[in-house]
Structure formats: C-alpha cells, structure tokens
Amino acid sequence: MRKLIVTEFISVDGIAEVEKLPGVTWNDEMQRFKEDELADSGAMLLGRTTYEIFAGSWPEETGAFADRFNALPKYVVSTNLKALDWKPVELLKGALPETVRQLKQGSGGNIYVHGSLSVAQELLRNGLVDRVRLLSYPGAVGQGKPLFASGEQVPLELISAAPFSNGVVALEYAPVIARS
C-alpha cells in the first residue's frame, strides 16, 4: 500500500505560505531533503492553485531533479480547473477521501502532497495522511494560512528532527491514530 505524505515549508508558528517565510539560503542539506522525497515519490497530489503554480514553472526547469519531478504522475483536486497541460496528469473526480483511499491502494510509490493546504487539511481530517514532513524555517510570521486548520487537533508522533546549518529544521511526524 502506498503512503500519503504531506510535505510543507512552514514557519515555527505553523504558517505554510512560502512567500511569508523568513529568508534563508537554500543549502545542500535542504536539497538532500528534497532529493530524498523525490526518490521516495511515486506521484503528486495537488490542489488547483499549487498545480497551476508548479505547471507554470517546473516544465521550464532542467536537470535530473526537474526531469524526475516533471515525469511524476500528478493527481489534481479541483472542481473548476479545465486545462491540465503538465503531464502526466489526472483530474480527480468524486469525494476526495474515497478517491485518495483508492489511490493509496495502488502501486507505484508513495504519494506526496506539496503545498495544497486545503487538500492537506482535508486529508488530515479524514485520517488519510501517513507522514507529515516539514522544513521549519527559523522565525514566526504572525499571520497567514496555517498548515493545521484552526480549532482542529492533530496529534503527531515525532519520527525525526534534523537541524540544518542555515537554521531550518527538517521534521517528520506520523499522525497518531486515535484508539477506542
């Protein structure tokens, strides 16, 4: 069974809007983190906005990382997106929880959710996330879109934490499944 992994850039106060994060210099440690994700990835699950942003820039990128990233199957969650030019791509139909349960039953490597906060929140809410991988930037931004929806509790178990020389910390968590 495939795992579903949410991966985000985030501030220490939980804001996942990349443009608001404190400036840090991208370094080899961050690059390795992303390369490890890519090596583990069999597909991407993206919301409309993230798909459009990625489709607007990634096809122009070159190199081994970009070639592999661009070649990954992409599953897009949208009710109004019509043009899907960044191939291979499939527009998901039906209720997201059931569709993702079916995707997880397939083969082909783990499914990564990049950005796509509303998609990530719905998947967390429905107990479909197997791992949360964060690059936590050194600073609080005070306001913006949080990864974790306001008022919702998401118990997490720390799997690993690795500080990088630029102040970013790589974190991996497993959601704790409530036992009755």
PDB file of C-alpha atoms in Angstrom:
ATOM      1  CA  MET A   1       0.000   0.000   0.000  1.00  0.00           C
ATOM      2  CA  ARG A   2       1.225   3.471  -0.856  1.00  0.00           C
ATOM      3  CA  LYS A   3       1.790   6.041   1.865  1.00  0.00           C
ATOM      4  CA  LEU A   4       0.391   9.548   1.623  1.00  0.00           C
ATOM      5  CA  ILE A   5       2.918  12.153   2.752  1.00  0.00           C
ATOM      6  CA  VAL A   6       2.239  15.845   3.257  1.00  0.00           C
ATOM      7  CA  THR A   7       5.354  17.975   2.727  1.00  0.00           C
ATOM      8  CA  GLU A   8       5.463  21.684   3.557  1.00  0.00           C
ATOM      9  CA  PHE A   9       7.707  24.647   4.108  1.00  0.00           C
ATOM     10  CA  ILE A  10       6.494  26.179   7.370  1.00  0.00           C
ATOM     11  CA  SER A  11       7.287  28.870   9.944  1.00  0.00           C
ATOM     12  CA  VAL A  12       7.729  27.963  13.618  1.00  0.00           C
ATOM     13  CA  ASP A  13       4.241  29.338  14.263  1.00  0.00           C
ATOM     14  CA  GLY A  14       2.701  26.984  11.708  1.00  0.00           C
ATOM     15  CA  ILE A  15       2.229  29.284   8.715  1.00  0.00           C
ATOM     16  CA  ALA A  16       2.730  27.491   5.413  1.00  0.00           C
ATOM     17  CA  GLU A  17       2.645  30.409   2.974  1.00  0.00           C
ATOM     18  CA  VAL A  18       6.043  30.227   1.302  1.00  0.00           C
ATOM     19  CA  GLU A  19       6.119  33.890   0.352  1.00  0.00           C
ATOM     20  CA  LYS A  20       5.803  34.899   4.037  1.00  0.00           C
ATOM     21  CA  LEU A  21       8.574  32.664   5.381  1.00  0.00           C
ATOM     22  CA  PRO A  22      11.779  34.219   6.720  1.00  0.00           C
ATOM     23  CA  GLY A  23      14.530  34.348   4.128  1.00  0.00           C
ATOM     24  CA  VAL A  24      17.130  31.608   4.380  1.00  0.00           C
ATOM     25  CA  THR A  25      19.802  30.492   1.977  1.00  0.00           C
ATOM     26  CA  TRP A  26      18.902  27.238   0.250  1.00  0.00           C
ATOM     27  CA  ASN A  27      21.676  24.806   1.074  1.00  0.00           C
ATOM     28  CA  ASP A  28      22.874  21.268   0.388  1.00  0.00           C
ATOM     29  CA  GLU A  29      21.016  19.900   3.420  1.00  0.00           C
ATOM     30  CA  MET A  30      17.697  21.244   2.150  1.00  0.00           C
ATOM     31  CA  GLN A  31      18.498  19.975  -1.331  1.00  0.00           C
ATOM     32  CA  ARG A  32      19.185  16.472   0.031  1.00  0.00           C
ATOM     33  CA  PHE A  33      15.905  16.535   1.969  1.00  0.00           C
ATOM     34  CA  LYS A  34      14.004  17.329  -1.226  1.00  0.00           C
ATOM     35  CA  GLU A  35      16.011  14.806  -3.260  1.00  0.00           C
ATOM     36  CA  ASP A  36      15.182  12.104  -0.693  1.00  0.00           C
ATOM     37  CA  GLU A  37      11.496  12.983  -1.006  1.00  0.00           C
ATOM     38  CA  LEU A  38      11.696  12.820  -4.775  1.00  0.00           C
ATOM     39  CA  ALA A  39      13.444   9.431  -4.669  1.00  0.00           C
ATOM     40  CA  ASP A  40      10.618   8.144  -2.439  1.00  0.00           C
ATOM     41  CA  SER A  41       7.849   9.694  -4.517  1.00  0.00           C
ATOM     42  CA  GLY A  42       5.667   7.802  -6.968  1.00  0.00           C
ATOM     43  CA  ALA A  43       3.103  10.564  -7.554  1.00  0.00           C
ATOM     44  CA  MET A  44       1.980  14.029  -6.517  1.00  0.00           C
ATOM     45  CA  LEU A  45      -1.434  15.028  -5.209  1.00  0.00           C
ATOM     46  CA  LEU A  46      -2.012  18.742  -5.735  1.00  0.00           C
ATOM     47  CA  GLY A  47      -4.740  21.300  -5.274  1.00  0.00           C
ATOM     48  CA  ARG A  48      -5.630  23.618  -8.139  1.00  0.00           C
ATOM     49  CA  THR A  49      -3.502  26.584  -7.034  1.00  0.00           C
ATOM     50  CA  THR A  50      -0.369  24.542  -6.396  1.00  0.00           C
ATOM     51  CA  TYR A  51      -0.850  22.676  -9.680  1.00  0.00           C
ATOM     52  CA  GLU A  52      -1.116  25.957 -11.581  1.00  0.00           C
ATOM     53  CA  ILE A  53       1.973  27.399  -9.870  1.00  0.00           C
ATOM     54  CA  PHE A  54       4.015  24.258 -10.484  1.00  0.00           C
ATOM     55  CA  ALA A  55       2.747  23.840 -14.063  1.00  0.00           C
ATOM     56  CA  GLY A  56       3.729  27.451 -14.722  1.00  0.00           C
ATOM     57  CA  SER A  57       7.356  26.922 -13.753  1.00  0.00           C
ATOM     58  CA  TRP A  58       8.516  23.303 -13.474  1.00  0.00           C
ATOM     59  CA  PRO A  59       8.218  22.345 -17.172  1.00  0.00           C
ATOM     60  CA  GLU A  60      10.857  25.026 -17.930  1.00  0.00           C
ATOM     61  CA  GLU A  61      13.337  23.619 -15.386  1.00  0.00           C
ATOM     62  CA  THR A  62      16.145  21.308 -16.460  1.00  0.00           C
ATOM     63  CA  GLY A  63      18.427  18.777 -14.792  1.00  0.00           C
ATOM     64  CA  ALA A  64      17.989  15.386 -13.188  1.00  0.00           C
ATOM     65  CA  PHE A  65      15.786  16.643 -10.318  1.00  0.00           C
ATOM     66  CA  ALA A  66      13.480  18.592 -12.651  1.00  0.00           C
ATOM     67  CA  ASP A  67      13.289  15.725 -15.137  1.00  0.00           C
ATOM     68  CA  ARG A  68      12.173  13.293 -12.419  1.00  0.00           C
ATOM     69  CA  PHE A  69       9.817  15.826 -10.793  1.00  0.00           C
ATOM     70  CA  ASN A  70       8.169  16.664 -14.117  1.00  0.00           C
ATOM     71  CA  ALA A  71       7.763  12.976 -15.027  1.00  0.00           C
ATOM     72  CA  LEU A  72       5.869  12.057 -11.841  1.00  0.00           C
ATOM     73  CA  PRO A  73       2.162  11.303 -12.236  1.00  0.00           C
ATOM     74  CA  LYS A  74       0.103  14.201 -10.919  1.00  0.00           C
ATOM     75  CA  TYR A  75      -3.355  13.908  -9.379  1.00  0.00           C
ATOM     76  CA  VAL A  76      -5.190  17.228  -9.199  1.00  0.00           C
ATOM     77  CA  VAL A  77      -8.047  18.155  -6.894  1.00  0.00           C
ATOM     78  CA  SER A  78     -10.214  20.853  -8.482  1.00  0.00           C
ATOM     79  CA  THR A  79     -13.838  21.486  -9.331  1.00  0.00           C
ATOM     80  CA  ASN A  80     -13.171  24.248 -11.843  1.00  0.00           C
ATOM     81  CA  LEU A  81      -9.806  23.548 -13.467  1.00  0.00           C
ATOM     82  CA  LYS A  82     -10.183  22.608 -17.130  1.00  0.00           C
ATOM     83  CA  ALA A  83      -6.716  22.829 -18.709  1.00  0.00           C
ATOM     84  CA  LEU A  84      -4.252  20.230 -17.463  1.00  0.00           C
ATOM     85  CA  ASP A  85      -1.131  20.740 -19.544  1.00  0.00           C
ATOM     86  CA  TRP A  86       1.601  19.496 -17.185  1.00  0.00           C
ATOM     87  CA  LYS A  87       1.568  15.787 -17.997  1.00  0.00           C
ATOM     88  CA  PRO A  88       1.184  13.080 -16.874  1.00  0.00           C
ATOM     89  CA  VAL A  89      -1.874  14.348 -15.018  1.00  0.00           C
ATOM     90  CA  GLU A  90      -5.303  13.204 -13.926  1.00  0.00           C
ATOM     91  CA  LEU A  91      -8.132  15.339 -12.581  1.00  0.00           C
ATOM     92  CA  LEU A  92      -9.663  13.543  -9.599  1.00  0.00           C
ATOM     93  CA  LYS A  93     -13.413  13.026  -9.604  1.00  0.00           C
ATOM     94  CA  GLY A  94     -15.657  12.264  -6.680  1.00  0.00           C
ATOM     95  CA  ALA A  95     -15.247  12.717  -2.951  1.00  0.00           C
ATOM     96  CA  LEU A  96     -11.608  13.348  -2.047  1.00  0.00           C
ATOM     97  CA  PRO A  97     -11.391  10.903   0.890  1.00  0.00           C
ATOM     98  CA  GLU A  98     -12.691   7.947  -1.127  1.00  0.00           C
ATOM     99  CA  THR A  99     -10.630   8.830  -4.197  1.00  0.00           C
ATOM    100  CA  VAL A 100      -7.446   9.061  -2.108  1.00  0.00           C
ATOM    101  CA  ARG A 101      -8.209   5.763  -0.365  1.00  0.00           C
ATOM    102  CA  GLN A 102      -8.327   4.171  -3.823  1.00  0.00           C
ATOM    103  CA  LEU A 103      -5.083   5.867  -4.905  1.00  0.00           C
ATOM    104  CA  LYS A 104      -3.335   4.585  -1.788  1.00  0.00           C
ATOM    105  CA  GLN A 105      -4.371   1.029  -2.691  1.00  0.00           C
ATOM    106  CA  GLY A 106      -2.497   1.310  -5.988  1.00  0.00           C
ATOM    107  CA  SER A 107       1.139   0.712  -6.740  1.00  0.00           C
ATOM    108  CA  GLY A 108       3.942   2.943  -7.904  1.00  0.00           C
ATOM    109  CA  GLY A 109       5.478   4.536  -4.850  1.00  0.00           C
ATOM    110  CA  ASN A 110       4.319   6.981  -2.219  1.00  0.00           C
ATOM    111  CA  ILE A 111       2.061   9.941  -2.934  1.00  0.00           C
ATOM    112  CA  TYR A 112       3.310  13.379  -1.877  1.00  0.00           C
ATOM    113  CA  VAL A 113       1.087  16.397  -1.239  1.00  0.00           C
ATOM    114  CA  HIS A 114       3.155  19.534  -1.879  1.00  0.00           C
ATOM    115  CA  GLY A 115       1.649  22.773  -0.559  1.00  0.00           C
ATOM    116  CA  SER A 116      -2.070  22.454  -1.304  1.00  0.00           C
ATOM    117  CA  LEU A 117      -3.115  23.422   2.231  1.00  0.00           C
ATOM    118  CA  SER A 118      -6.865  22.847   1.925  1.00  0.00           C
ATOM    119  CA  VAL A 119      -6.220  19.400   0.402  1.00  0.00           C
ATOM    120  CA  ALA A 120      -3.699  18.557   3.153  1.00  0.00           C
ATOM    121  CA  GLN A 121      -6.145  19.697   5.846  1.00  0.00           C
ATOM    122  CA  GLU A 122      -8.974  17.568   4.450  1.00  0.00           C
ATOM    123  CA  LEU A 123      -6.704  14.541   4.205  1.00  0.00           C
ATOM    124  CA  LEU A 124      -5.508  15.047   7.805  1.00  0.00           C
ATOM    125  CA  ARG A 125      -9.109  15.482   8.965  1.00  0.00           C
ATOM    126  CA  ASN A 126     -10.040  12.163   7.324  1.00  0.00           C
ATOM    127  CA  GLY A 127      -7.085  10.210   8.738  1.00  0.00           C
ATOM    128  CA  LEU A 128      -5.506   9.604   5.314  1.00  0.00           C
ATOM    129  CA  VAL A 129      -2.059  11.109   5.976  1.00  0.00           C
ATOM    130  CA  ASP A 130       0.697   8.665   6.876  1.00  0.00           C
ATOM    131  CA  ARG A 131       3.510  11.195   7.360  1.00  0.00           C
ATOM    132  CA  VAL A 132       3.938  14.952   7.680  1.00  0.00           C
ATOM    133  CA  ARG A 133       7.352  16.201   6.518  1.00  0.00           C
ATOM    134  CA  LEU A 134       8.222  19.803   7.296  1.00  0.00           C
ATOM    135  CA  LEU A 135      11.054  22.175   6.605  1.00  0.00           C
ATOM    136  CA  SER A 136      10.559  24.551   9.530  1.00  0.00           C
ATOM    137  CA  TYR A 137      12.014  27.987   8.870  1.00  0.00           C
ATOM    138  CA  PRO A 138      13.619  29.928  11.755  1.00  0.00           C
ATOM    139  CA  GLY A 139      11.049  32.538  12.600  1.00  0.00           C
ATOM    140  CA  ALA A 140       7.411  33.298  13.322  1.00  0.00           C
ATOM    141  CA  VAL A 141       5.428  35.255  10.748  1.00  0.00           C
ATOM    142  CA  GLY A 142       2.396  36.093  12.909  1.00  0.00           C
ATOM    143  CA  GLN A 143      -0.328  35.598  10.312  1.00  0.00           C
ATOM    144  CA  GLY A 144      -1.170  33.706   7.182  1.00  0.00           C
ATOM    145  CA  LYS A 145      -2.502  30.326   6.150  1.00  0.00           C
ATOM    146  CA  PRO A 146      -1.659  27.626   8.692  1.00  0.00           C
ATOM    147  CA  LEU A 147      -0.998  24.013   7.805  1.00  0.00           C
ATOM    148  CA  PHE A 148      -3.204  22.853  10.640  1.00  0.00           C
ATOM    149  CA  ALA A 149      -6.753  24.188  10.484  1.00  0.00           C
ATOM    150  CA  SER A 150      -7.847  26.425  13.353  1.00  0.00           C
ATOM    151  CA  GLY A 151      -9.687  24.543  16.086  1.00  0.00           C
ATOM    152  CA  GLU A 152      -8.645  21.094  14.868  1.00  0.00           C
ATOM    153  CA  GLN A 153      -6.343  18.948  16.938  1.00  0.00           C
ATOM    154  CA  VAL A 154      -3.857  16.745  15.087  1.00  0.00           C
ATOM    155  CA  PRO A 155      -1.871  14.516  17.446  1.00  0.00           C
ATOM    156  CA  LEU A 156       1.541  13.755  15.942  1.00  0.00           C
ATOM    157  CA  GLU A 157       4.403  11.465  16.871  1.00  0.00           C
ATOM    158  CA  LEU A 158       7.891  12.760  16.076  1.00  0.00           C
ATOM    159  CA  ILE A 159       9.767  10.381  13.774  1.00  0.00           C
ATOM    160  CA  SER A 160      12.862  12.517  13.160  1.00  0.00           C
ATOM    161  CA  ALA A 161      14.271  16.010  13.571  1.00  0.00           C
ATOM    162  CA  ALA A 162      17.413  17.327  11.898  1.00  0.00           C
ATOM    163  CA  PRO A 163      18.640  20.914  12.269  1.00  0.00           C
ATOM    164  CA  PHE A 164      20.365  22.366   9.216  1.00  0.00           C
ATOM    165  CA  SER A 165      23.244  24.830   9.245  1.00  0.00           C
ATOM    166  CA  ASN A 166      21.007  27.642   7.898  1.00  0.00           C
ATOM    167  CA  GLY A 167      18.568  27.433  10.836  1.00  0.00           C
ATOM    168  CA  VAL A 168      15.940  25.341   9.057  1.00  0.00           C
ATOM    169  CA  VAL A 169      14.866  22.153  10.835  1.00  0.00           C
ATOM    170  CA  ALA A 170      13.682  19.080   8.929  1.00  0.00           C
ATOM    171  CA  LEU A 171      10.893  17.378  10.843  1.00  0.00           C
ATOM    172  CA  GLU A 172       8.979  14.202  10.147  1.00  0.00           C
ATOM    173  CA  TYR A 173       5.852  13.184  12.038  1.00  0.00           C
ATOM    174  CA  ALA A 174       3.366  10.338  11.927  1.00  0.00           C
ATOM    175  CA  PRO A 175      -0.232  11.207  12.774  1.00  0.00           C
ATOM    176  CA  VAL A 176      -1.346   9.380  15.904  1.00  0.00           C
ATOM    177  CA  ILE A 177      -4.403   7.280  15.189  1.00  0.00           C
ATOM    178  CA  ALA A 178      -6.981   7.527  17.954  1.00  0.00           C
ATOM    179  CA  ARG A 179      -7.667   4.148  19.506  1.00  0.00           C
ATOM    180  CA  SER A 180     -11.025   3.412  21.050  1.00  0.00           C
TER     181      SER A 180
END
